[in-house]
Amino acid sequence: MVTVLLNGEKRELGERTSVARLIEELGLRPEIVAVEVNRELVTRARRASTELCDGDQIELVTLVGGG
Amino acid sequence: MTTTPKPDPCADTPLVLGAHSFTSRLLVGTGKYASFEETRDALAISGTQCVTVAVRRVNLDRKTGPSLLDFIDRSKYVVLPNTAGCFDAASAIRTAELARDVLDTPLVKLEVLGDPRTLLPDPVGTLEATKELVKQGFDVLVYTSDDPRLGVRLAELGAKSVMPAGSPIGSGQGVLNPNAIRILLELVHVPVIVDAGVGTASDVAFAMELGAAGVLLNTGIASAKEPLRMAAAMRDACSAGRQAFLAGRIPRKLYANASSPVEGTIEGASPRG
């Protein structure tokens, strides 16, 4: 297991979980989210190949109403 | 016999922002509505072709429901993500990058705010972030104060639009310093869009009469008692203000100037001594 900080909260993930896999496991629609790991954008193209490591800080965002 | 079509006396040029060209000069935010349905309907009535959205953390506690994006038809609206809530250049830049990854658009409404109470833009952070985002290929529409020199500097850095606040975000105070906006309009040669502070239709009309290229608003519609009716009012005000600006208003004079002929009035109708 690896422990990450996902949107500010601790969360346990399986070893070698990719960003794409995380999005799937959370039941999110991949086309309406964006992901940052340790303050670096993980682009759509790199989601499948980017594996999460112990201590990673993940920001998982979407678009909401705003002005 | 051939007839040349009469030119439309009310014709206007489009508002051009980056690669996009708009016939509506009203940009509308999607925050604070009672529901996604109301958001969708208000946008439709407002006639806008460009809508703003914000970037926020996914709520992992809530079961995944519909997304705002399900209610915004991207064949009708250009979606303009903002960096609202960012209080430094670095987080604004990261937010812009995240938004670009979702929407696949170079457009960003850059906001680098000074403090949460006033939500006034931080000029230094705004300059820094504009420079970096332009370098990264973004089309930066930048929220700024009504300071004319700052507007000039932002345009020089490559901003595609300079967007001065009429008054603080969501305050409904209208355009507080029209002279600053007038000077800004003279000095800045990219579209100037009055962003923020608009409370009612006359505020929009006034901003457009000053010569603004457009108005961006959210709370004025979303928090009105009847948002859909206010969306119609804002649409008409934007168009009315624009036409009045293009038409050219009469100068203000101290004394009256009769509209009816002053000669030929009947006996006894002349003014007294």
Tab-separated table of C-alpha atoms in Angstrom, chain B residues 191 233 273:
chain	number	residue	atom	x	y	z
B	191	PRO	CA	-10.711	44.739	-25.921
B	233	ALA	CA	-32.594	42.779	-18.784
B	273	GLY	CA	-40.340	89.539	-21.311
